[in-house]
Coordinates of C-alpha atoms in Angstrom, one line a residue:
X1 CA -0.1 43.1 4.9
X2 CA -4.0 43.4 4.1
X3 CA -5.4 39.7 4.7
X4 CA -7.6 37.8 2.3
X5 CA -11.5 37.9 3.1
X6 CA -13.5 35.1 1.7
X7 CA -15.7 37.6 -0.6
X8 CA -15.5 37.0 -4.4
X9 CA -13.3 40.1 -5.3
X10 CA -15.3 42.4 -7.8
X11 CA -13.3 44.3 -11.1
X12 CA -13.5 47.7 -8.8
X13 CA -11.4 46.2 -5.9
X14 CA -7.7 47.1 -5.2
X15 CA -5.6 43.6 -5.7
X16 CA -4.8 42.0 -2.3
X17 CA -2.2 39.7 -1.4
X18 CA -3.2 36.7 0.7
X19 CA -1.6 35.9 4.4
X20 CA -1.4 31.7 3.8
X21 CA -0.4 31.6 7.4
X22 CA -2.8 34.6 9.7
X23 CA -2.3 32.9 12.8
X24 CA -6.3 33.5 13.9
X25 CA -7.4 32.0 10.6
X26 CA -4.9 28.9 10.7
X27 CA -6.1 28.2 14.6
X28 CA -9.9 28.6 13.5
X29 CA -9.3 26.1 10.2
X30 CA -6.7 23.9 12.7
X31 CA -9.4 23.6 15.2
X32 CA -11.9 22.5 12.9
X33 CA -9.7 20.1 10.9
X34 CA -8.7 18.3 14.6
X35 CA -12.5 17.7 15.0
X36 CA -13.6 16.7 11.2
X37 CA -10.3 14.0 12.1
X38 CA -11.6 13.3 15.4
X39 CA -15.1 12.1 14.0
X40 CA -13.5 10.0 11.4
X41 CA -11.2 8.2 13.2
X42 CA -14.7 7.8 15.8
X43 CA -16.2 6.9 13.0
X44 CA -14.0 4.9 10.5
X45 CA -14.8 1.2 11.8
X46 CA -18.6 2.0 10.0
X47 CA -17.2 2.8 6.9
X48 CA -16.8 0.2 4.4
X49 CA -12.6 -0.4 4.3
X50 CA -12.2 -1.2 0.2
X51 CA -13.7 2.0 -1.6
X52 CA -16.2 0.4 -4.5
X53 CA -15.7 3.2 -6.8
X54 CA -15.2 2.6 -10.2
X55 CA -12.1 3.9 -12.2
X56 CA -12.6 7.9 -12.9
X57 CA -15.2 8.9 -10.8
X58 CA -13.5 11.6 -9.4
X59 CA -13.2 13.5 -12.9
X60 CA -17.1 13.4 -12.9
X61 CA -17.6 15.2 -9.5
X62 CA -14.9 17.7 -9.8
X63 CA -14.6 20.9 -11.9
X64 CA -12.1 20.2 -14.7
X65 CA -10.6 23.5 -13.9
X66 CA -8.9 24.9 -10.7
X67 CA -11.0 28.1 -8.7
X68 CA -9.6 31.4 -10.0
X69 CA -10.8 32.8 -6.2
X70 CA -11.0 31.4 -2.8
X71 CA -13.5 29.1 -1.9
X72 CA -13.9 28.7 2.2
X73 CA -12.6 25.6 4.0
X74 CA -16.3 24.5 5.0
X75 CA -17.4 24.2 1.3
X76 CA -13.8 22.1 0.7
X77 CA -14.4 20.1 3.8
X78 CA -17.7 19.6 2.3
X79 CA -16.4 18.2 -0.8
X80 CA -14.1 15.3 0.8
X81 CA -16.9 14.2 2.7
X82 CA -18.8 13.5 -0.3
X83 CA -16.4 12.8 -3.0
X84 CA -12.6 11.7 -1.3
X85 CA -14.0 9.7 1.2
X86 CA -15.9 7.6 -0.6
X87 CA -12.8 6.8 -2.4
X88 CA -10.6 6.2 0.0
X89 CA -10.0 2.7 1.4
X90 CA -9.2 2.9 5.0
X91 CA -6.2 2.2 6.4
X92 CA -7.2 3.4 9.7
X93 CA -10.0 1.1 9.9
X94 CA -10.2 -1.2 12.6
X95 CA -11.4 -3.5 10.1
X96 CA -8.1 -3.4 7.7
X97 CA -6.0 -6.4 7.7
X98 CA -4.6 -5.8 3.8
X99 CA -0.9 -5.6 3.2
X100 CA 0.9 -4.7 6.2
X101 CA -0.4 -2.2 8.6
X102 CA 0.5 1.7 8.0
X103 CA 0.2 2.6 11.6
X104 CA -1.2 6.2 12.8
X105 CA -1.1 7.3 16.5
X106 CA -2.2 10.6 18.3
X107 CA 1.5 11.4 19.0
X108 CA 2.8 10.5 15.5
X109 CA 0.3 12.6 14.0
X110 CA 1.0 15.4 16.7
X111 CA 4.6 15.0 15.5
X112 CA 4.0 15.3 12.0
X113 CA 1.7 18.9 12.7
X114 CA 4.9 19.9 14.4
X115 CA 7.7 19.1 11.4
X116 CA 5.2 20.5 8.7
X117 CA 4.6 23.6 11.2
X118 CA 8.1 24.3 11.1
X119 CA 8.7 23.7 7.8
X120 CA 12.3 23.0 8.3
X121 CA 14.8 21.2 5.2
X122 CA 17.3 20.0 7.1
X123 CA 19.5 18.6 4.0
X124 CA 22.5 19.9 6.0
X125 CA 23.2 20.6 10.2
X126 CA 23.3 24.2 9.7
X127 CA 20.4 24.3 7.4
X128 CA 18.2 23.0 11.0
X129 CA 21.0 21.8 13.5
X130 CA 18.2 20.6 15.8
X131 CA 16.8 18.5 12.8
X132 CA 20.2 16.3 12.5
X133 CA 21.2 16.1 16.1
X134 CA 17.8 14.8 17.4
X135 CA 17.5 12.8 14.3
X136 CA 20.9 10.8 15.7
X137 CA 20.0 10.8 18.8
X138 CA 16.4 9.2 18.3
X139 CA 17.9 6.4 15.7
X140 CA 20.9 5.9 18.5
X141 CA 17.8 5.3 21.5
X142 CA 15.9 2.8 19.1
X143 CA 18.9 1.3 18.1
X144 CA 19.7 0.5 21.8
X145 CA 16.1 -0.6 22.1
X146 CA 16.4 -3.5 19.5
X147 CA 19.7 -4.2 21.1
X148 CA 21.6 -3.7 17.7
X149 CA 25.1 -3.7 18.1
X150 CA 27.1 -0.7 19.0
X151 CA 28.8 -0.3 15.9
X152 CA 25.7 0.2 14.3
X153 CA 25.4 3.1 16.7
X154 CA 26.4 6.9 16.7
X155 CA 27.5 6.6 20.3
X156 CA 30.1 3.4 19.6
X157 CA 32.2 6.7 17.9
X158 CA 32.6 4.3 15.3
X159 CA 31.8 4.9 11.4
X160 CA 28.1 3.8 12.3
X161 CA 24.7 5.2 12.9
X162 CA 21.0 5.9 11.4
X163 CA 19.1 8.4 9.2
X164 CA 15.4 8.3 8.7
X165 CA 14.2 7.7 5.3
X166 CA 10.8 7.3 3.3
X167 CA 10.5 4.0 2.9
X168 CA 12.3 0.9 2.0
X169 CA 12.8 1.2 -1.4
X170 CA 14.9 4.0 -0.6
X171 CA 17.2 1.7 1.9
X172 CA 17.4 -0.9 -1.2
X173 CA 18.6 1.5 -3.1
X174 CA 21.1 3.6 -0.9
X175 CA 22.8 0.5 0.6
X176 CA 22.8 -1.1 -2.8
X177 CA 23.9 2.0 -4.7
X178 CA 27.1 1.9 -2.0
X179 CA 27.2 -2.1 -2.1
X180 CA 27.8 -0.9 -5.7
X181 CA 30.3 1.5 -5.8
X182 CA 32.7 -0.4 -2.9
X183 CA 32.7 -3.2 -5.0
X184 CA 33.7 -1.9 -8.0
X185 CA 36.4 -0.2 -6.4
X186 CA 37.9 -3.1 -5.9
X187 CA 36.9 -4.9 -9.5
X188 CA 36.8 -1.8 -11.6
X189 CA 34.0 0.1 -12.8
X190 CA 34.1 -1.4 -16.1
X191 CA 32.8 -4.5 -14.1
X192 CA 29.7 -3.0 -13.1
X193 CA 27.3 -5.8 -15.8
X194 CA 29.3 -8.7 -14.4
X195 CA 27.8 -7.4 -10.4
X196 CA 25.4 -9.9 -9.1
X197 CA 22.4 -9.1 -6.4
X198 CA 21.3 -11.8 -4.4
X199 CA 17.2 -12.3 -2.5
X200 CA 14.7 -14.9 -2.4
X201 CA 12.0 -15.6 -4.1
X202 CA 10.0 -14.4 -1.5
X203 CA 12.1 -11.1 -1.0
X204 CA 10.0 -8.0 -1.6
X205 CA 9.7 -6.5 -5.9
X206 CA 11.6 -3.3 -4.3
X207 CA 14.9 -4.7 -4.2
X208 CA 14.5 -5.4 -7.8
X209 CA 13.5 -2.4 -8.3
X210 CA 16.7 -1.0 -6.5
X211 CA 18.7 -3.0 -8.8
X212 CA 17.3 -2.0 -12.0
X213 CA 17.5 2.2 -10.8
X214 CA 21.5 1.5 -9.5
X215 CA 22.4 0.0 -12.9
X216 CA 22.7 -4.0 -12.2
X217 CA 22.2 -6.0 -15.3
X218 CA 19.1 -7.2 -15.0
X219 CA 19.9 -11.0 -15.9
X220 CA 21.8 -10.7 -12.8
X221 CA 19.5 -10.6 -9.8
X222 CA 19.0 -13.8 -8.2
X223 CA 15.2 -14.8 -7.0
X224 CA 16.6 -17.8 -4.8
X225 CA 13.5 -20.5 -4.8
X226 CA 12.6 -21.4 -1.1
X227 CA 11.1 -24.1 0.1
X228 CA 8.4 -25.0 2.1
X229 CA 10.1 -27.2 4.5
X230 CA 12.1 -24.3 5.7
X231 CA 8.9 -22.3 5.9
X232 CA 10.3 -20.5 2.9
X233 CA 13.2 -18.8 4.5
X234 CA 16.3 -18.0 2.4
X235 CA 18.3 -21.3 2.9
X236 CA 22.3 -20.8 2.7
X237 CA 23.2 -23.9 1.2
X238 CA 21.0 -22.9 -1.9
X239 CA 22.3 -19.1 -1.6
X240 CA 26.3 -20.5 -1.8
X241 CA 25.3 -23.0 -4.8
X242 CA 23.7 -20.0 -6.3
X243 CA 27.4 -18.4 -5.6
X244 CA 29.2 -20.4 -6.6
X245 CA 28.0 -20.8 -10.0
X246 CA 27.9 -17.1 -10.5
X247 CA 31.5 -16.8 -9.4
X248 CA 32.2 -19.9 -12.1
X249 CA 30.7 -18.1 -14.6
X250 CA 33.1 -15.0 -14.1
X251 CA 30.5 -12.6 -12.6
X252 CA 30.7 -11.0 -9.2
X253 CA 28.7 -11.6 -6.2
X254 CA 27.8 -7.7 -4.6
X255 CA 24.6 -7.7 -2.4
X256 CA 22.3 -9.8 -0.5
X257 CA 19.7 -8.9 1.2
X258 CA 18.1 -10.6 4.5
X259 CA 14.4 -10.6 5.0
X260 CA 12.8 -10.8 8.5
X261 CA 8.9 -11.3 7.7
X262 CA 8.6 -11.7 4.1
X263 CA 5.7 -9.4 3.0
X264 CA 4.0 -13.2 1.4
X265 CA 4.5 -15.6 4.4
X266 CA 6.4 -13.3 6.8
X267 CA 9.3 -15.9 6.7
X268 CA 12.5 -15.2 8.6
X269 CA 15.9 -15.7 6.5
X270 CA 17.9 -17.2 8.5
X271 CA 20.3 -13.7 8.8
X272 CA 23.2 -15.3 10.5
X273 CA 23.9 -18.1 8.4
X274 CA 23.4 -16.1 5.7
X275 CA 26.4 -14.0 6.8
X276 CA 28.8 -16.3 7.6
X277 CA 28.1 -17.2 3.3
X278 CA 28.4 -14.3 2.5
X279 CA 31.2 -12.7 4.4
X280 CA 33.8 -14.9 2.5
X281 CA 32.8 -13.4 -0.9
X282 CA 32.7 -9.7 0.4
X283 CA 29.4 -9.3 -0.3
X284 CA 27.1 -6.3 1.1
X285 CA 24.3 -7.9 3.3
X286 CA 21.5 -5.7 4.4
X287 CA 18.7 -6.9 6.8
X288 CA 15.4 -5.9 5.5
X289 CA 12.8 -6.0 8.3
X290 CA 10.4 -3.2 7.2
X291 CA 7.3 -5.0 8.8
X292 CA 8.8 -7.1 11.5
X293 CA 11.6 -4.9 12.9
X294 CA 9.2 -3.3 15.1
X295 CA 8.3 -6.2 17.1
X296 CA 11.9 -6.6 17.7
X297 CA 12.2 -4.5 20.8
X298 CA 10.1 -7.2 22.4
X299 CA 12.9 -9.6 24.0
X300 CA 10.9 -12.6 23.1
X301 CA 11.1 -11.4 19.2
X302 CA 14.6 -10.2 19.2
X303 CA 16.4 -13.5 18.3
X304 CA 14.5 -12.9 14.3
X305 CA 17.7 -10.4 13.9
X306 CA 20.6 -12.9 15.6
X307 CA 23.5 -12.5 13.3
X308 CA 22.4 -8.7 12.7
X309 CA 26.1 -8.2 13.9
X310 CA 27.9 -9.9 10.5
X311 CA 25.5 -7.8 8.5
X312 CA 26.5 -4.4 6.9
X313 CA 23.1 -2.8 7.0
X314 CA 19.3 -3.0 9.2
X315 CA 16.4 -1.5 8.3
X316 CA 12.8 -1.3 9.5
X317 CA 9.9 0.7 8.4
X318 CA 7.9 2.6 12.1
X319 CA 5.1 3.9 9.6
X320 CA 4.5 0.2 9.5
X321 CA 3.8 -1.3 12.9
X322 CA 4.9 1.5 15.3
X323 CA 2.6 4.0 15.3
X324 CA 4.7 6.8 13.5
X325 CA 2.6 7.6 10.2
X326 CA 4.1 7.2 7.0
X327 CA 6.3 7.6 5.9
X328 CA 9.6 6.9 8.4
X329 CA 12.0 4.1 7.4
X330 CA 14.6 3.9 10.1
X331 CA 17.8 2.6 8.2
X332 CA 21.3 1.7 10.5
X333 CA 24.5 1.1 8.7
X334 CA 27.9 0.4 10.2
X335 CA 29.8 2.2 8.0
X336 CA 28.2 5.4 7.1
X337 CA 31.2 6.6 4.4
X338 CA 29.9 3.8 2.1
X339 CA 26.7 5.5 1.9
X340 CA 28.3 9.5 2.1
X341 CA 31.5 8.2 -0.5
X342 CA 28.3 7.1 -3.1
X343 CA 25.7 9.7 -2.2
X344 CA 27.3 13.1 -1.0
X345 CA 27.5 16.1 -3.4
X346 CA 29.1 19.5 -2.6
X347 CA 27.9 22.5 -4.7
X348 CA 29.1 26.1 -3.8
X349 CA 25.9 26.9 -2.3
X350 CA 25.5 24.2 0.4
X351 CA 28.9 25.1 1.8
X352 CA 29.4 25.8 5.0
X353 CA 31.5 26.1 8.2
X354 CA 30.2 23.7 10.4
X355 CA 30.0 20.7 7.3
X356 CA 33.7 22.0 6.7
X357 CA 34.7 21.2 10.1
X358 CA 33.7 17.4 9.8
X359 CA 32.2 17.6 13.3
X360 CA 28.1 17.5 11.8
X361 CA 26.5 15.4 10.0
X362 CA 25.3 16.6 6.9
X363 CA 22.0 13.7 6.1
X364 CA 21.6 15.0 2.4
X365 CA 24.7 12.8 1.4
X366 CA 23.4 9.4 3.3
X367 CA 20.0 9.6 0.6
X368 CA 19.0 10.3 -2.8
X369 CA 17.1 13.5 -2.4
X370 CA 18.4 16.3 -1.1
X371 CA 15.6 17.8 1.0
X372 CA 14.3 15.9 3.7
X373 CA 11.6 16.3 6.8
X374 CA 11.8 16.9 10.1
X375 CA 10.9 13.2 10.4
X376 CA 12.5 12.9 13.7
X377 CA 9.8 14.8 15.6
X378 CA 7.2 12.0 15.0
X379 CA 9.4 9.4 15.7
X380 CA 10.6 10.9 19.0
X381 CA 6.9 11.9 20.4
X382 CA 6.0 8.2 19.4
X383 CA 8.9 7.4 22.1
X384 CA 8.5 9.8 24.7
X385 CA 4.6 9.5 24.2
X386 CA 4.0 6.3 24.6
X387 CA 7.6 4.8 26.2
X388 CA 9.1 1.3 25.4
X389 CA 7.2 -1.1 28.1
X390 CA 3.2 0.6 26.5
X391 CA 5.0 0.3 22.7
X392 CA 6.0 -3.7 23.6
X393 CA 2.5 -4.0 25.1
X394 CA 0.5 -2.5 22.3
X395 CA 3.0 -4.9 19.6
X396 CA 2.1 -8.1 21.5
X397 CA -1.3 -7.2 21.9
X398 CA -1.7 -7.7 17.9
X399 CA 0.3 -10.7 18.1
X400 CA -2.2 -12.1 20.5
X401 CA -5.1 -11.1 18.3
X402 CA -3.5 -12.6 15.4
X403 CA -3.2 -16.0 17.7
X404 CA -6.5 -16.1 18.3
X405 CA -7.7 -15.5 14.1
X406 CA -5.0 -18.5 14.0
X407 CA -7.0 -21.0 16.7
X408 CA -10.3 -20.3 14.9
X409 CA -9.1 -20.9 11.7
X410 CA -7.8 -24.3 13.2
X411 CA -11.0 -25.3 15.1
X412 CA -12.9 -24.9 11.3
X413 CA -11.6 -28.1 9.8
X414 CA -13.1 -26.9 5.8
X415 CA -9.7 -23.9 6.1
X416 CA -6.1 -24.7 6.9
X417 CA -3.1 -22.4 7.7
X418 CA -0.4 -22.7 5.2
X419 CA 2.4 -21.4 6.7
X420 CA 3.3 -20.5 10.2
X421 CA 2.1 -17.7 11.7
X422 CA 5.4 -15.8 13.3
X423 CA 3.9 -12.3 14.2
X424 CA 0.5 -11.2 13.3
X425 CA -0.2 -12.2 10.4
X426 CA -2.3 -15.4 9.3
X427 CA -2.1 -17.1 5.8
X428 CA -5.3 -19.3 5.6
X429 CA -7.5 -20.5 2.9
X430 CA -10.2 -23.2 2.5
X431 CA -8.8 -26.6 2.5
X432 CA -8.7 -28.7 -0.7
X433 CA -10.9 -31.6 1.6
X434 CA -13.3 -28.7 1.8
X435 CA -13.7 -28.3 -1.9
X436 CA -13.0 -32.0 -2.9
X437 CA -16.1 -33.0 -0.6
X438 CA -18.1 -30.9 -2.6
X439 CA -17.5 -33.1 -6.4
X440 CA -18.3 -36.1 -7.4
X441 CA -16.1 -38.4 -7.7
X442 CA -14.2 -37.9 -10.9
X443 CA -16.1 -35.2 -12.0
X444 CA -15.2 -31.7 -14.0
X445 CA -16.0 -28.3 -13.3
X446 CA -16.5 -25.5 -15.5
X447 CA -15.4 -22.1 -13.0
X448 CA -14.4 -19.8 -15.8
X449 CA -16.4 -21.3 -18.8
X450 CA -13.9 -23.9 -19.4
X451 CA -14.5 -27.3 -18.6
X452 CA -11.9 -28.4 -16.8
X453 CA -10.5 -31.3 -14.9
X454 CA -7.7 -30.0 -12.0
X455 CA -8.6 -29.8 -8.4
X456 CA -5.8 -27.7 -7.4
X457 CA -6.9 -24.8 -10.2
X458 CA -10.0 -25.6 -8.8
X459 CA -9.3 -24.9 -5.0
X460 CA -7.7 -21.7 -6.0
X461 CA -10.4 -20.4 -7.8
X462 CA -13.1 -21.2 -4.9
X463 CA -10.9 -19.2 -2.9
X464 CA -10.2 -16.2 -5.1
X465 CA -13.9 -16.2 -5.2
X466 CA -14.0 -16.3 -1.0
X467 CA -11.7 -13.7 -1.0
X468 CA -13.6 -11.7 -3.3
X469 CA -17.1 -12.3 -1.8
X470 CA -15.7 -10.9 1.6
X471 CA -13.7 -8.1 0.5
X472 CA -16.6 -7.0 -1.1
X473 CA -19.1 -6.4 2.0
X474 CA -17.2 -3.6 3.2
X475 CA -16.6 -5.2 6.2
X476 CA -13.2 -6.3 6.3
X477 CA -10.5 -5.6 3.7
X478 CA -7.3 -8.7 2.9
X479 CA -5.2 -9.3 0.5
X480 CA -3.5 -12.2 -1.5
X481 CA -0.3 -14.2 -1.9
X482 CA 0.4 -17.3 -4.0
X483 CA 2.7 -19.6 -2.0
X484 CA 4.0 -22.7 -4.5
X485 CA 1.0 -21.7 -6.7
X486 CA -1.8 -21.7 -4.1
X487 CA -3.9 -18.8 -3.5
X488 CA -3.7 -17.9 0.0
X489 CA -5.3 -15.0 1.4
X490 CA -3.3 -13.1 4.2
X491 CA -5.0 -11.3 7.6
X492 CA -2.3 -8.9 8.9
X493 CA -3.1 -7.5 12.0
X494 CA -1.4 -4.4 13.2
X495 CA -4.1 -1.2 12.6
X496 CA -4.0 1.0 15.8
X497 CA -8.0 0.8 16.5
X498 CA -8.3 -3.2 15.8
X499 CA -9.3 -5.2 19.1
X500 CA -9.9 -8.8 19.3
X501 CA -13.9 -8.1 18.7
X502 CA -12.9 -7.2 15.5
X503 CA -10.9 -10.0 14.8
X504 CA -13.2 -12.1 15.8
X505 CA -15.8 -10.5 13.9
X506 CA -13.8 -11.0 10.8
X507 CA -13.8 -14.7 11.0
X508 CA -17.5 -15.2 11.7
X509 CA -17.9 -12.9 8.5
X510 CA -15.2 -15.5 6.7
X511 CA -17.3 -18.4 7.9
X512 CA -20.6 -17.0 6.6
X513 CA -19.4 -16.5 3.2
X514 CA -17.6 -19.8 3.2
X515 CA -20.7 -21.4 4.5
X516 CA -22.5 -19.6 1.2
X517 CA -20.6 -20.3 -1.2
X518 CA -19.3 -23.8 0.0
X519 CA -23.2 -24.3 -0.4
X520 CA -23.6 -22.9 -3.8
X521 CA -20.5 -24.8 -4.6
X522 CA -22.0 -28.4 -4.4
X523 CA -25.1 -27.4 -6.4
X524 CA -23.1 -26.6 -9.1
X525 CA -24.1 -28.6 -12.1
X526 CA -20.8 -30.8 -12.4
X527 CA -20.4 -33.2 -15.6
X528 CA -19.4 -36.5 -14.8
X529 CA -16.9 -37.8 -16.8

């Protein structure tokens, strides 16, 4: 096979085929790719973490057609230097504390080189054997490692066990999907609009989502309200009300789901209780810890998943907060034919001995897509890589850091905490003391260009502008919640490079631009009324 050289080919030439993978040319281009990566992630705490580009700016600095010959890896290399990095905002950053984290790691990354380098679909066992049977074995060893119970568990011999998926969104909608179809079932499929979903109000949009894609009537997913006296965890009493007046109104109670670390306050549903509720109405309940499941193989976290047992489903997201690179959503279930009886199909040409036998596991029917990556590599060097005491350390580690943001928001008396901190993450804002002791008494202030006369719209809006101010230095990147209609803003601390210098870099650089605009703040030219 001739190989493609990098010269523009003139009209005279012969046509040549290309070699996409000549193994000197894919070490030389692998080689240099390692080291551009190596600088940036060297590099990436200068950057500034939000990209300030504007909306389009790509379209102006690309051509508006694709190259009709080859253009060399240098010249590409070239281009994301100067027109993709610029736009990206960087997750990798030391300096990232938006969202939740989305973890990288040297070994995770390795692993993913490794699954793309084979290239293997593993839909089926025979497709990549070695795919499926260290896929079971891996979700069997972390399963042990957050002390889930065995039926949950390949090795119980049981109906249980775990597959790796994207993200959470898919688990939402697999478990719910066969939540779904086991319910009806029982009820009849021509009771499908009468099926009722159950979360908080502080449960993440993707269940919603889930519901909306498997077919539940929309007017029938529950957004239970929390409270703030329960630190806005799921509280039974209100979930059986909410139950009970469903089950009065002739419509049937299917799926709940469990959060542990809400994405907006990282509040634990209490998942036991909740079970013990919902057991006696045969309801589905999956455990939804995509940010805080990870901290779970820490003993002194493990009790946020008590009641795990009574639940029907568990899943947590390791592209999050173990180091595995996104995207790897670890899902357990303990009965794996609710998930194969909704989700399996069988066409001529995926048939085969060994699936015939019923002795493999074929993963294509416990998702929604057929193909599927060798995700298990990553999530296996992240094991062997790193081991279970150095993964613990390196969790607590940011939950130390994030105790530390949490004492120097404290020792500030103009900001408050609003919730408790659980893990590593820190909802703070300035205090409405801070902003009333900047009016006059009884006065109005105009904000927005209206004049207005409510302090709590008011303390929002000097935070939305604090929040603004210092996501726009570069220097540091957060994000917003709104808890009982006050604007919080959240400093989630999980990014593989961040170290408590950086944390405590962050708050001085909060301070400055509270002590700014605090200061502008009572110059403003209020109108007494």
């Amino acid at each position: 096979m001739k190989t493609l050289n990098l010269n523009p080919q003139t009209q005279s030439d012969p046509p040549r085929i290309i070699n996409p993978l000549d193994p000197e040319e894919f070490k030389r281009q692998g080689y240099m790719m390692i080291d551009f990566l190596a600088d940036y992630y060297g590099n990436v705490g200068k950057y500034p973490v939000l990209s300030n580009v504007e909306p389009g700016y790509l379209k102006k600095l690309l051509p508006s057609t694709a190259p009709l010959g080859p253009e060399p890896i240098e010249s590409i290399l070239k281009d994301v230097k100067e027109h993709i990095i610029p736009g990206i905002t960087h997750w990798m950053s030391p300096n990232y504390y938006g969202y939740f984290p989305s973890s990288s790691s040297i070994a995770g990354f390795v692993g993913e080189m490794l699954s793309t380098g084979f290239g293997a679909v593993g839909f089926n066992w025979i497709s990549s054997p070695a795919a499926t049977e260290l896929e079971s074995i891996v979700m069997d060893w972390l399963g042990q490692v957050l002390m889930l119970p065995k039926p949950f568990l390949f090795s119980s011999n049981g109906n249980g066990g775990g597959v790796l998926l994207g993200t959470t969104c898919e688990a939402f909608l697999c478990t719910l999907v066969a939540a779904r179809d086991k319910k009806l079932s029982q009820v009849g499929t021509h009771n499908i609009g009468k099926l009722v979903v159950y979360g908080s109000d502080q449960t993440h949009s993707s269940l919603q989502k889930a519901a909306q894609i498997a077919g539940i009537n929309p007017k029938n997913y529950r957004a239970i309200k929390t409270k703030r006296s329960s630190s806005f965890a799921l509280s039974p009493d209100s979930l059986l009300s909410t139950i009970l007046l469903d089950v009065e109104n002739g419509l049937i109670p299917c799926f709940l789901c469990a959060t542990v670390g809400t994405t907006g306050t990282t509040a634990i549903d209490p998942v036991g209780s909740l079970c013990n509720v919902a057991k006696d109405y045969g309801i589905w309940v999956h455990v939804d810890a995509a940010y805080a499941g990870a901290v779970c193989i820490c003993p002194e976290f493990r009790y946020c998943i008590d009641g795990v047992e009574h639940a029907n489903s568990f899943s947590f997201n390791a592209h999050k907060w173990f180091l595995t690179n996104l995207a790897c959503c670890c899902l357990w279930v303990k009965d794996h034919t609710a998930l194969t009886n909704s989700l399996s199909t069988n066409p001529h040409y995926l048939r085969n001995k060994a699936s015939e036998s019923k002795k493999v596991i074929d993963y294509k029917d416990w998702q929604i897509t057929l193909s599927r990556k060798f995700n298990s590599l990553k999530l296996w060097l992240v094991l062997r890589s790193y081991g279970v005491d150095n993964l613990r350390n390196f969790l607590r580690h940011h939950v130390e850091m994030a105790k530390t943001f949490e004492g120097l928001v404290r020792l500030d008396r103009r900001f408050e905490v609003v919730v408790p901190r659980n893990f590593s993450m820190v909802c703070f804002r300035i205090a409405p003391t801070a902003v009333a002791n900047g009016l006059p008494n009884g006065t109005k202030f105009d904000p927005i260009g209206k004049i207005l006369n409510d302090k709590h719209y008011l303390v929002n809006e000097v935070n939305r502008k604090l929040f603004d101010s210092i996501n726009s230095s570069g220097r540091v990147y957060m994000t917003q919640s709104e808890i009982e209609g006050d604007f919080v803003i959240r400093c989630a601390i999980g990014a593989t490079l961040t170290e408590e210098n950086h944390v405590i870099m962050a708050w001085k650089l909060v301070q400055e631009h509270a002590n700014s605009l605090l200061g502008a703040f009572k110059n403003i030219n209020c109108t007494s009324i």
